[in-house]
mmCIF file of C-alpha atoms in Angstrom:
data_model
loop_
_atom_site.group_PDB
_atom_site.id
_atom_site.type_symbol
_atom_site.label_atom_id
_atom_site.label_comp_id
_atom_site.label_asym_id
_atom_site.label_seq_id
_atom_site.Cartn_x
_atom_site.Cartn_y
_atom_site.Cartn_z
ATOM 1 C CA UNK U 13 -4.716 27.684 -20.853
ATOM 2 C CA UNK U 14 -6.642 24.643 -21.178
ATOM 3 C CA UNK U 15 -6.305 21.546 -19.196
ATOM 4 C CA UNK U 16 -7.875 17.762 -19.714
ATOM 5 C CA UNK U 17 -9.838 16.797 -16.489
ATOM 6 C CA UNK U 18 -8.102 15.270 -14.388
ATOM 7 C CA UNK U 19 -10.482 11.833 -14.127
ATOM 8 C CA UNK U 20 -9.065 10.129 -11.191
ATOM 9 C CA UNK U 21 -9.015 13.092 -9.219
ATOM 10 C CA UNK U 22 -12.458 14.980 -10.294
ATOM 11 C CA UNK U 23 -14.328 11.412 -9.684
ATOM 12 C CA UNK U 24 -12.389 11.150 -6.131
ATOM 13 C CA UNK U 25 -13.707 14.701 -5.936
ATOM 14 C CA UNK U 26 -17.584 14.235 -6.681
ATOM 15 C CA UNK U 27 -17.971 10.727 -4.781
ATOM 16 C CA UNK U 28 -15.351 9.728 -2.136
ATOM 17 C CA UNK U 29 -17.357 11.410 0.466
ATOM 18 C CA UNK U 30 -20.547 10.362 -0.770
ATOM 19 C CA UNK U 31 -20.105 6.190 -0.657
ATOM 20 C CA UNK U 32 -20.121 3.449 2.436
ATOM 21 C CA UNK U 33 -16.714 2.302 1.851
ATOM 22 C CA UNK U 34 -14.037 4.141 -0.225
ATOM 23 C CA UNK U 35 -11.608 1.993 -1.681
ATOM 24 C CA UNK U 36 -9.820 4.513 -3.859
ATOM 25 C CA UNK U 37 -6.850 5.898 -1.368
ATOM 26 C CA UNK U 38 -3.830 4.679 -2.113
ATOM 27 C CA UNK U 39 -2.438 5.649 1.654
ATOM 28 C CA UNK U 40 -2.432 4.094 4.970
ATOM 29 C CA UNK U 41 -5.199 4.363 7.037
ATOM 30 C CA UNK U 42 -4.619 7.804 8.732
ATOM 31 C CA UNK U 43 -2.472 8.692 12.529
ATOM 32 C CA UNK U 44 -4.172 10.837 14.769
ATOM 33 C CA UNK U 45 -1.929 13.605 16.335
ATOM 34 C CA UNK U 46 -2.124 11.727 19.381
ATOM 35 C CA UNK U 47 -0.792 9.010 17.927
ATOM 36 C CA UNK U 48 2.473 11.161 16.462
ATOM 37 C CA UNK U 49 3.007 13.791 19.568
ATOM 38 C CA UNK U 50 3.070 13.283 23.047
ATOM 39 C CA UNK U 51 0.545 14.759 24.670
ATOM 40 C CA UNK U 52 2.751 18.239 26.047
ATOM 41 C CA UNK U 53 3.588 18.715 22.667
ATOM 42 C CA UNK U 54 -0.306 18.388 21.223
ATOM 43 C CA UNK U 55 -1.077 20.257 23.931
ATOM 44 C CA UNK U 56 0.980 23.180 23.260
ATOM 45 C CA UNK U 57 -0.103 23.724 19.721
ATOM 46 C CA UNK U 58 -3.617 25.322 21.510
ATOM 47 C CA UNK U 59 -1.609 28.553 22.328
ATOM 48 C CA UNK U 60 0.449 28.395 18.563
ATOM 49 C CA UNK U 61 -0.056 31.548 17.133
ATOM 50 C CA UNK U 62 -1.176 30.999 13.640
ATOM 51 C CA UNK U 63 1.556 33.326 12.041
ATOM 52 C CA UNK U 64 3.271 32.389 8.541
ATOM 53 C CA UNK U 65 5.810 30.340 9.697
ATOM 54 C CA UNK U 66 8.761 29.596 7.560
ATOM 55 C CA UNK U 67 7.402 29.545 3.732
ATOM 56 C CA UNK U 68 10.315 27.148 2.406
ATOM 57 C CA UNK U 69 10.092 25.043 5.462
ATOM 58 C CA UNK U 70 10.787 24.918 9.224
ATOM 59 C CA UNK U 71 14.227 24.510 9.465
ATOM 60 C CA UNK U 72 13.958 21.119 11.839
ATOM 61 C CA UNK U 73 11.511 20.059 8.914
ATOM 62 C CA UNK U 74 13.826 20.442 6.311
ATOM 63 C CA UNK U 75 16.351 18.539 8.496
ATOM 64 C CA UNK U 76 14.176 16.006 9.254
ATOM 65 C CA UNK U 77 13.455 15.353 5.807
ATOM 66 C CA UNK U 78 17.039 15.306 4.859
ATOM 67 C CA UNK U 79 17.818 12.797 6.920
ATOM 68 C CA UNK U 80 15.551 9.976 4.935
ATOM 69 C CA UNK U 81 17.746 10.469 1.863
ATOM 70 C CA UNK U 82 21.642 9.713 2.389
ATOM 71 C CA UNK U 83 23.369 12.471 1.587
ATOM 72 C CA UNK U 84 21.000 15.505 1.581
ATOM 73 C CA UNK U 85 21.060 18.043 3.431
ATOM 74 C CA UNK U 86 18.245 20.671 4.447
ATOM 75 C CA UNK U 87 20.089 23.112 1.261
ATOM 76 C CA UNK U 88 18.570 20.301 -1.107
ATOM 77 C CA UNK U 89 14.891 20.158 0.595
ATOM 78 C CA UNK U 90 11.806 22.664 -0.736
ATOM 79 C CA UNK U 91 8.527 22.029 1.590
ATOM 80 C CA UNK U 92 4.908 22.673 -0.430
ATOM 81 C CA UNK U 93 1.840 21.618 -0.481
ATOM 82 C CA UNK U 94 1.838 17.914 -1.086
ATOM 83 C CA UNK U 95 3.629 16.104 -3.698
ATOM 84 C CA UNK U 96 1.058 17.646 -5.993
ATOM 85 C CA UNK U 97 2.500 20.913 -5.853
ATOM 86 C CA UNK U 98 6.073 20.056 -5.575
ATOM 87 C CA UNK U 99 5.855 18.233 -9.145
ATOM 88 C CA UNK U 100 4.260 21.121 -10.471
ATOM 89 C CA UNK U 101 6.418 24.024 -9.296
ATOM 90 C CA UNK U 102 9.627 21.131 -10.790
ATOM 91 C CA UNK U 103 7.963 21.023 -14.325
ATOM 92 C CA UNK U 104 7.782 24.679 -13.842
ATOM 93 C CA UNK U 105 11.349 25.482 -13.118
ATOM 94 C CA UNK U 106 13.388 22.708 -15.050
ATOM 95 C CA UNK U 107 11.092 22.068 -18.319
ATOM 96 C CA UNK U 108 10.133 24.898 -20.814
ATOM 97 C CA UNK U 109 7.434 24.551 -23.657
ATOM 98 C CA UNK U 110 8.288 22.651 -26.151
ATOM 99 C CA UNK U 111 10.524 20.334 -24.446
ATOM 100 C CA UNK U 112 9.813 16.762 -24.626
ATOM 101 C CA UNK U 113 9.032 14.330 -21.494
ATOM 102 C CA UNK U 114 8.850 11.122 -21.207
ATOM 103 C CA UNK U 115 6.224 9.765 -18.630
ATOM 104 C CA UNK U 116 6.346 6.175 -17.865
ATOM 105 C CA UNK U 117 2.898 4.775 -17.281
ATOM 106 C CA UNK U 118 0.388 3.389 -16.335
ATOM 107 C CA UNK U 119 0.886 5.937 -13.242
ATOM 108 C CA UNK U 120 -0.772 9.079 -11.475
ATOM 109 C CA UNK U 121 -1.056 11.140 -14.649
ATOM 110 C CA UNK U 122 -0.529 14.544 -13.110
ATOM 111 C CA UNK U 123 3.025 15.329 -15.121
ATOM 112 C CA UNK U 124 0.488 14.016 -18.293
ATOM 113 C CA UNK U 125 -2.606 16.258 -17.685
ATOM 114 C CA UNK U 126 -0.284 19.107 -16.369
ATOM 115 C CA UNK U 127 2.848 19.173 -18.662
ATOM 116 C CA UNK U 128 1.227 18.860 -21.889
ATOM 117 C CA UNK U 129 -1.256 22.260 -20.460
ATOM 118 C CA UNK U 130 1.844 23.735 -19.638
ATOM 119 C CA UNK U 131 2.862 23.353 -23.460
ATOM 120 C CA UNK U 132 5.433 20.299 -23.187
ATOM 121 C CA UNK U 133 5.723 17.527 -25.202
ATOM 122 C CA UNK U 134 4.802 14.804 -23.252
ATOM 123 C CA UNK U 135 5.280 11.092 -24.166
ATOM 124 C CA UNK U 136 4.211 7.995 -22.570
ATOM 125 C CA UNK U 137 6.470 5.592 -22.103
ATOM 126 C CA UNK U 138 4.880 2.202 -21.064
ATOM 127 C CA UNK U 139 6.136 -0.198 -18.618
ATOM 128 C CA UNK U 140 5.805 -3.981 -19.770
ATOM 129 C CA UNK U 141 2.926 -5.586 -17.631
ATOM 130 C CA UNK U 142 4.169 -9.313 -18.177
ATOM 131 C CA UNK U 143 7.456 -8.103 -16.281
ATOM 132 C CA UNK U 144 6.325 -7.197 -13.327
ATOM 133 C CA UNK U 145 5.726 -3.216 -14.476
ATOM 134 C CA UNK U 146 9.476 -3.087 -15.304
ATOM 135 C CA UNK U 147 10.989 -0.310 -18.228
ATOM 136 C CA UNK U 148 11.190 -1.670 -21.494
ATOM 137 C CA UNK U 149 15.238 -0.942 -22.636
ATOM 138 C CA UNK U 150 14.560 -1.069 -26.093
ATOM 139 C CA UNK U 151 11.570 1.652 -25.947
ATOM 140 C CA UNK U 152 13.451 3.430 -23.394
ATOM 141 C CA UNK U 153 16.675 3.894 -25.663
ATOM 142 C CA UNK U 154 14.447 5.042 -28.890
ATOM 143 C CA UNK U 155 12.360 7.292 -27.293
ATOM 144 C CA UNK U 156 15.881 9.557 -25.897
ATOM 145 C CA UNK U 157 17.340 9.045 -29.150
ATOM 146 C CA UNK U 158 15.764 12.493 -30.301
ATOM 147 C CA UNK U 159 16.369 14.297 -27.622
ATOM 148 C CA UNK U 160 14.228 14.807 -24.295
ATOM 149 C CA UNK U 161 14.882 17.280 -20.871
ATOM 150 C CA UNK U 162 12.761 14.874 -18.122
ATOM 151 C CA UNK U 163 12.065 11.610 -17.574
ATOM 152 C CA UNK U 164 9.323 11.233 -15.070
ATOM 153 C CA UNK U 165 8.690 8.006 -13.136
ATOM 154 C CA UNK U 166 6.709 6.677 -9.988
ATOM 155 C CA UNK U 167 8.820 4.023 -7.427
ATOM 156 C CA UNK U 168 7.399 2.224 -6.127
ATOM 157 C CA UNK U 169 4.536 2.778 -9.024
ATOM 158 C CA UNK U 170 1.055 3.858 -8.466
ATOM 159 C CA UNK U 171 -1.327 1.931 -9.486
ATOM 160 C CA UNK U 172 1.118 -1.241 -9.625
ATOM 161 C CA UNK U 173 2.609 -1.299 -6.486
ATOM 162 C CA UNK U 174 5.858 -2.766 -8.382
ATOM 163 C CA UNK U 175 9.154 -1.193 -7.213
ATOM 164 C CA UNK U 176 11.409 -0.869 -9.994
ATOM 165 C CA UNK U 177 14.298 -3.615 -10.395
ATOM 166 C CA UNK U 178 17.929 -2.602 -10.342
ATOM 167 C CA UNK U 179 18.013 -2.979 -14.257
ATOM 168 C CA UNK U 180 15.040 -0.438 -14.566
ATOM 169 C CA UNK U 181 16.993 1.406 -12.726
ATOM 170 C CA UNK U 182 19.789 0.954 -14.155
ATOM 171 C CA UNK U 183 18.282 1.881 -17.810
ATOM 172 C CA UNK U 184 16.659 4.836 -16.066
ATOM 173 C CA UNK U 185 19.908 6.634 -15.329
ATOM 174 C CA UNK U 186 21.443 5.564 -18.288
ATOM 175 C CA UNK U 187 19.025 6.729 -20.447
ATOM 176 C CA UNK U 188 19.269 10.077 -17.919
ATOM 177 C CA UNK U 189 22.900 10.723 -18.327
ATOM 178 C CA UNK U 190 23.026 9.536 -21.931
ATOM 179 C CA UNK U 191 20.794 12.674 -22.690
ATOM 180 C CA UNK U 192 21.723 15.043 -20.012
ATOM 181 C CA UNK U 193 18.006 15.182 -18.929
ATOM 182 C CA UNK U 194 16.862 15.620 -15.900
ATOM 183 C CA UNK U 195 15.073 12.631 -13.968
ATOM 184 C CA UNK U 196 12.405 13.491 -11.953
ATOM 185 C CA UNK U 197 11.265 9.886 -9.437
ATOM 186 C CA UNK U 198 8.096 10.497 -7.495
ATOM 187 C CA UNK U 199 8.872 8.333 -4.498
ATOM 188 C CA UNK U 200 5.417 9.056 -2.186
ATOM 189 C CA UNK U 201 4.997 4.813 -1.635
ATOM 190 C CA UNK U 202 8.844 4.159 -0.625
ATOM 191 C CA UNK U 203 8.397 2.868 3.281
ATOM 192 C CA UNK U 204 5.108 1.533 2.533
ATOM 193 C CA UNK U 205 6.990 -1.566 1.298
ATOM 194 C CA UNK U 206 4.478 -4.397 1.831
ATOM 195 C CA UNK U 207 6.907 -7.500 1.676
ATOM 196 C CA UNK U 208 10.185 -6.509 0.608
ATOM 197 C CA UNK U 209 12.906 -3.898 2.420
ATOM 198 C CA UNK U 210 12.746 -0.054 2.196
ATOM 199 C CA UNK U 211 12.969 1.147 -1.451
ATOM 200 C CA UNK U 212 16.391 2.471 -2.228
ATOM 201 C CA UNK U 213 15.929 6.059 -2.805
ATOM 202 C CA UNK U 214 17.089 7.329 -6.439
ATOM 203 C CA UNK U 215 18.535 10.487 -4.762
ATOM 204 C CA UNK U 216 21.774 10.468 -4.959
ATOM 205 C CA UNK U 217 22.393 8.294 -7.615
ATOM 206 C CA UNK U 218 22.983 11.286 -10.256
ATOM 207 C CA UNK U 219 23.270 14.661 -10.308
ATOM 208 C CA UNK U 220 20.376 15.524 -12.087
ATOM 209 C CA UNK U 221 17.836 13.542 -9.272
ATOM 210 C CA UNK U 222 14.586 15.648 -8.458
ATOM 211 C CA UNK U 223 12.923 13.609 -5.950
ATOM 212 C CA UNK U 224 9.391 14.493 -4.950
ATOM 213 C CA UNK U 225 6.897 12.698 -1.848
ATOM 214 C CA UNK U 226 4.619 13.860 0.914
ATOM 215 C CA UNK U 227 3.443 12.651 4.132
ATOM 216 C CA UNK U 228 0.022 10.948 2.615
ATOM 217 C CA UNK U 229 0.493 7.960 1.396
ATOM 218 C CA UNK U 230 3.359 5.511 3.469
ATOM 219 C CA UNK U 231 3.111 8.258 6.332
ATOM 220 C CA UNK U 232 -0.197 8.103 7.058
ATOM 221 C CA UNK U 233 -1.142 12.101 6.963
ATOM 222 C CA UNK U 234 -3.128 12.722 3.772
ATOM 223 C CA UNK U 235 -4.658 15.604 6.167
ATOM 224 C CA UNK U 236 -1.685 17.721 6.307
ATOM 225 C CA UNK U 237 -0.956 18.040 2.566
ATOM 226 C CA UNK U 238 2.615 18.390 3.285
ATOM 227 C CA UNK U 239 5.198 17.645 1.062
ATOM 228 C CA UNK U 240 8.708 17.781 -0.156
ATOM 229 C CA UNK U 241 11.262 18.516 -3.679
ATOM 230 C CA UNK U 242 14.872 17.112 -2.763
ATOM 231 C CA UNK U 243 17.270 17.987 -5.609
ATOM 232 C CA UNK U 244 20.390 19.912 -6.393
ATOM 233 C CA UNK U 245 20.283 23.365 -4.506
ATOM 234 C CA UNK U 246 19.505 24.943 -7.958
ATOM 235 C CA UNK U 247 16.513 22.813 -8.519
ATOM 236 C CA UNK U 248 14.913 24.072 -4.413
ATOM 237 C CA UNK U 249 16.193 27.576 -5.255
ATOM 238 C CA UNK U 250 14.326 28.082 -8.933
ATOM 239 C CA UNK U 251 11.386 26.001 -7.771
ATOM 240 C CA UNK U 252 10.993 27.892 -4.477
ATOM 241 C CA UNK U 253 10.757 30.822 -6.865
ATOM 242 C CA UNK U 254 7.312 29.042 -8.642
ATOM 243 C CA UNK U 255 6.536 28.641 -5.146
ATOM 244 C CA UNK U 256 6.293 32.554 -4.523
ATOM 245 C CA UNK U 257 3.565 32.699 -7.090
ATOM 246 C CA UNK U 258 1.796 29.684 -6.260
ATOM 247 C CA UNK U 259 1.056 28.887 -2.425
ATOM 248 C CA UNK U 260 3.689 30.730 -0.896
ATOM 249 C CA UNK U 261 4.573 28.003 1.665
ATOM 250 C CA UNK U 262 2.773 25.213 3.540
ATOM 251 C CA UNK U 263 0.908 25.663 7.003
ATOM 252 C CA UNK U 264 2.413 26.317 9.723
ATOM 253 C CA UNK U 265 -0.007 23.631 11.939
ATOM 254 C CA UNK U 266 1.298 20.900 9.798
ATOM 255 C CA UNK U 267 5.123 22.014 9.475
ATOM 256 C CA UNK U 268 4.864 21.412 13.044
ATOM 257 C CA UNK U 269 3.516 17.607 13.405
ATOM 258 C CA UNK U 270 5.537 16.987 9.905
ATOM 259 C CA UNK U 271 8.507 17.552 11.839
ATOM 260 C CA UNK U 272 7.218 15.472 14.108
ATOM 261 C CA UNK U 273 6.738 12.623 11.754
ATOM 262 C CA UNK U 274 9.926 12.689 9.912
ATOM 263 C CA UNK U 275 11.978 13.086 13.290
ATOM 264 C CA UNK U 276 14.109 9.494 12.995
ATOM 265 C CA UNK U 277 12.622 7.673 15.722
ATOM 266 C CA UNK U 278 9.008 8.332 15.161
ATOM 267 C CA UNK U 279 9.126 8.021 11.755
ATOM 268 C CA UNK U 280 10.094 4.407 11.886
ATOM 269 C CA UNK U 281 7.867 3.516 14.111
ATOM 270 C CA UNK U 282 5.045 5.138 11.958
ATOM 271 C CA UNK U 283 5.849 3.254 8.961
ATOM 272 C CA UNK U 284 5.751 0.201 10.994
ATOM 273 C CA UNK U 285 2.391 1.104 11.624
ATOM 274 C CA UNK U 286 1.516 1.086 8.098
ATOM 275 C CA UNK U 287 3.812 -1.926 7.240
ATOM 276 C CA UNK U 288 1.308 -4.114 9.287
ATOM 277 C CA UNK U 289 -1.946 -3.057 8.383
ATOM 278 C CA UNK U 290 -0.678 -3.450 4.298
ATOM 279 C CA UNK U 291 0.347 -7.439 4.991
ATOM 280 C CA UNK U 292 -2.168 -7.983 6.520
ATOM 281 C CA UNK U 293 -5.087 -6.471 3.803
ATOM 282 C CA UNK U 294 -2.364 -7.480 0.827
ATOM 283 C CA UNK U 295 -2.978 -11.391 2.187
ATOM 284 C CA UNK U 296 -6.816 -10.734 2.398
ATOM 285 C CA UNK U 297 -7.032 -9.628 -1.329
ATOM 286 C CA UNK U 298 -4.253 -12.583 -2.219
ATOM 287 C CA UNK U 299 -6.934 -15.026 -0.703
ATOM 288 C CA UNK U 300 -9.521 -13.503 -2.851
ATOM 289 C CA UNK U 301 -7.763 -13.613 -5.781
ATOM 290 C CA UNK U 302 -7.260 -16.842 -5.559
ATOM 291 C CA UNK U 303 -10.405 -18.589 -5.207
ATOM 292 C CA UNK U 304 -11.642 -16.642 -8.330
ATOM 293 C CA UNK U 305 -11.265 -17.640 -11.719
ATOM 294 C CA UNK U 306 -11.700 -14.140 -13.483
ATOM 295 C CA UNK U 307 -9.329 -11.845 -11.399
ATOM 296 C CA UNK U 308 -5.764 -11.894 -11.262
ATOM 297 C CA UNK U 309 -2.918 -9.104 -10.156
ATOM 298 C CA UNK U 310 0.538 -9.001 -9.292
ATOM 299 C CA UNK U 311 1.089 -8.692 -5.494
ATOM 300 C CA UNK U 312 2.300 -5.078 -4.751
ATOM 301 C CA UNK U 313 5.054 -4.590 -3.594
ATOM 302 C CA UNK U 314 4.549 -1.331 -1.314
ATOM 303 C CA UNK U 315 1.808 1.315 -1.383
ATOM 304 C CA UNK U 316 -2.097 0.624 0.183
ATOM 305 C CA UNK U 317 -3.156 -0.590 -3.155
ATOM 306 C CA UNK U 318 -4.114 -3.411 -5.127
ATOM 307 C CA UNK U 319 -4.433 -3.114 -9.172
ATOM 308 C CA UNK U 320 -6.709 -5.832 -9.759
ATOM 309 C CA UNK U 321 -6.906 -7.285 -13.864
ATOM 310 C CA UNK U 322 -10.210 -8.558 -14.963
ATOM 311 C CA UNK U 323 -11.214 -10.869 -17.903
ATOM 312 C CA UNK U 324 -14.840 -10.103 -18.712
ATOM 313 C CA UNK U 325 -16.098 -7.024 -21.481
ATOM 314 C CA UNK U 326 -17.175 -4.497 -19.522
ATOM 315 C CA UNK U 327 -15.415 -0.941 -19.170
ATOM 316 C CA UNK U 328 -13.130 -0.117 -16.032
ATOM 317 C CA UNK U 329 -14.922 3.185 -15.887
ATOM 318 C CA UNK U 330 -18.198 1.591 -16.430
ATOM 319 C CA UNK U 331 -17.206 -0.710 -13.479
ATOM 320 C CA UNK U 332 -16.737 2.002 -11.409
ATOM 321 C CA UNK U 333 -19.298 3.681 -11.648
ATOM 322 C CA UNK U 334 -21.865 0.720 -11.458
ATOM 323 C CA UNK U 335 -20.288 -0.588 -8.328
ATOM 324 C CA UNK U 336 -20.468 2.594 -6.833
ATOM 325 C CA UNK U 337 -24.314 3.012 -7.267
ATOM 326 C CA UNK U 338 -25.403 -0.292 -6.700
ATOM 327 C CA UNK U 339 -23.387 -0.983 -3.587
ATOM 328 C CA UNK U 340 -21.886 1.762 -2.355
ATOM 329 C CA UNK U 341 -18.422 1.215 -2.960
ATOM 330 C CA UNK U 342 -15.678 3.284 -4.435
ATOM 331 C CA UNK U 343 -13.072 1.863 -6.522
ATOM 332 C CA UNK U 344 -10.228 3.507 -9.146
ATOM 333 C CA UNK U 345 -11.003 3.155 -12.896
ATOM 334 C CA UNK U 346 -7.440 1.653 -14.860
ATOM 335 C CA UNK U 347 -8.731 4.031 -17.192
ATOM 336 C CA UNK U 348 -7.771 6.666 -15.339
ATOM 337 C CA UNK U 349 -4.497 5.394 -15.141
ATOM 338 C CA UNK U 350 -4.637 5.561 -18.930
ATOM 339 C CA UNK U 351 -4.854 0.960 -19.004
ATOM 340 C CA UNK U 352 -7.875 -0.765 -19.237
ATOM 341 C CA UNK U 353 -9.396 -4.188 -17.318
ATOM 342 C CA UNK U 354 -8.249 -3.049 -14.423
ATOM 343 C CA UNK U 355 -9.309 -1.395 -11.009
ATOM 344 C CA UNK U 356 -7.530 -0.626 -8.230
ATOM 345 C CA UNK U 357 -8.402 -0.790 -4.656
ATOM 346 C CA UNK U 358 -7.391 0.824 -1.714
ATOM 347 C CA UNK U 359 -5.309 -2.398 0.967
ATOM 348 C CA UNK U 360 -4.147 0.581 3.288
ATOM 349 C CA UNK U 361 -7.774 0.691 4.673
ATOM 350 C CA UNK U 362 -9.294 -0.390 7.945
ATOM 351 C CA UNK U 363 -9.658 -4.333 7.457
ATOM 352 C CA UNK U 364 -13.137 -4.562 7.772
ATOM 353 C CA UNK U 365 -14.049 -2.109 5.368
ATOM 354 C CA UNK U 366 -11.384 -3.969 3.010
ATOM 355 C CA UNK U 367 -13.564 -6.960 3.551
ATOM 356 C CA UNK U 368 -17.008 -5.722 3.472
ATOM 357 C CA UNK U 369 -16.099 -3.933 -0.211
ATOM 358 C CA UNK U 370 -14.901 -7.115 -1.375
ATOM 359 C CA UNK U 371 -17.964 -9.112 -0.027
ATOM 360 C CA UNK U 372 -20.070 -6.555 -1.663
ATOM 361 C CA UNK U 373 -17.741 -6.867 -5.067
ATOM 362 C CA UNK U 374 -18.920 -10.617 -4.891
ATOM 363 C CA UNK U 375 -22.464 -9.590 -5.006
ATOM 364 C CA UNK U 376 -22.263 -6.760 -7.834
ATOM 365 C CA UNK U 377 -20.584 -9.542 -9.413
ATOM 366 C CA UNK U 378 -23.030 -12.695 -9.193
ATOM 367 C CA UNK U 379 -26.059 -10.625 -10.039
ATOM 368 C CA UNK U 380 -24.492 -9.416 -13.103
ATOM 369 C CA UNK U 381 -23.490 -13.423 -14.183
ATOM 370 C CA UNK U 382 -19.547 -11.819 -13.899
ATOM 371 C CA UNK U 383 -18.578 -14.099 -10.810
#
């Protein structure tokens, strides 16, 4: 089986650990596990013994989890290993090869890379920039009209930050129903909303909902690699079965502070926490933006980052990696989000380091005659 390299991921790989300041997460800056348990409760996981656990989920996890979409229950929940792996084992279960997808983009191209190794017929489907990231009806109608088993979108979107209107949503599910295919909404950024309310959750809105997240991105616990399907109870039970072959189940260590970060009343209080430090970085990038003549974005809406269009010829990729080596600082290729003249940086960072990367973006800039 062969599979294209993954290029955001294998670059995050080689040289996040390697640079001053990385401003390629997409998350909040992390918790610490004092800052989600009391201190009995972080005590007490010293004398855990480090058994399996439950490989579907704790059942207070599953609960927990539940609870953030109106209407599930802990039947419709299937815990794994990140997001990653609960949008794999779904393709697995629910799309055979051959089978056409449609993948709305630019976005995390994991369903790309992965579905079309997997032997599906993937199409991208791509969102109209000068609408705020938004579906395009028209190419959304022609591209069902032969026929297609999942639709596969991001909201809010990654690396836009854009949360999808309620006539992109609206075309969405009727696209969805129209061709009894199954719509898969990877919903990791929803409560990391930057200006607006919470996203509205797409669960729920149609039977054929697979919603996938994790605790990584709005929750603040990359670290864990903990995350979630919620679906119809077929959709948990067949991909649970993927699951046996794959991972088996999560960790028990981080079932255990996951539950504690999707009980009700922390979990509010943690995406507070995230809710602030996002403002606060989003207005420190505005200001930048503004004062210079050859950057523009759209404000995100929710998620830590900032996708950033530039005017001058030079490569995102070649950006990139330039910056990197001649300052130290890490920033996302558009490229790798399959859309060019455009990087994206991190706003769910520490402030400083938010600053000092863009200080030192200012200087890459000016000594190439860019500024």
């Amino acid at each position: 089986m062969q599979f294209d390299t993954f290029l955001m991921e294998r670059n995050q790989t080689l040289f996040e650990n390697g640079v001053e300041i990385n401003l390629t997460e997409s998350g909040v800056h992390p918790c610490t596990i004092e800052e989600i348990m009391p201190a009995d409760a972080a005590q007490a996981l010293l004398s855990l013994p480090l058994g399996y656990g439950w490989t579907d989920g704790r059942p207070d996890l599953r609960s927990a989890i539940a609870s953030w979409y109106p209407g599930a229950s802990a039947s419709n929940v299937l815990v794994t290993n990140g997001s990653s792996e609960a949008t794999m084992i779904t393709l697995m279960a629910m799309v055979d090869p051959g089978d056409r997808v449609l993948f709305a983009v630019p976005n995390f191209m994991q369903v790309d890379g992965l579905g079309r190794a997997l032997g599906m017929n993937v199409q991208r489907l791509p969102l109209l920039p000068d609408q705020g990231w938004q579906i395009d009806p028209d190419a959304q109608a022609q591209a069902v009209s032969g026929g297609v088993k999942l639709i596969a979108v991001t909201n809010p979107g990654n690396p836009t930050g854009a949360v999808l209107s309620p006539r992109s949503r609206e075309v969405l599910l009727e696209a969805a129903r129209k061709a009894g295919a199954w719509l898969l909404v990877d919903e990791i950024y929803r409560g990391g909303e930057i200006d607006g309310a919470e996203t509205e959750t797409f669960y729920g809105s149609y039977e054929r909902v697979i919603v996938t997240s994790s605790l990584s991105k709005s929750f603040a616990c990359p670290g864990l690699r903990l995350g979630w399907i919620v679906g119809p109870e077929e959709v948990v039970e067949e991909a649970a079965k993927r699951q046996d072959y794959t991972t088996i189940g999560s960790g028990i260590l981080s079932q255990i502070v996951g539950a504690a970060v999707m009980a009700p009343e922390n979990r509010e209080r943690i995406l507070a926490r995230g809710r602030a430090l996002l403002r606060e970085n989003a207005d420190i990038v505005q200001s930048w933006i503004e004062k210079r003549n050859r950057w523009s974005w759209q404000r995100p809406e929710a998620g830590g980052m900032a996708f950033l269009h530039y005017d001058f010829d030079m490569t995102s990729e070649a950006l990139s990696n330039a910056f990197r080596e001649e300052e130290s600082v890490f920033v996302v290729a558009g490229s790798w989000f399959g859309i060019e003249n455009h990087i994206r940086i991190g706003i769910g960072v520490k402030t400083e380091h938010l600053m000092e990367g863009l200080a030192r973006l200012d200087s890459f800039l000016a000594r190439r005659g860019l500024a």
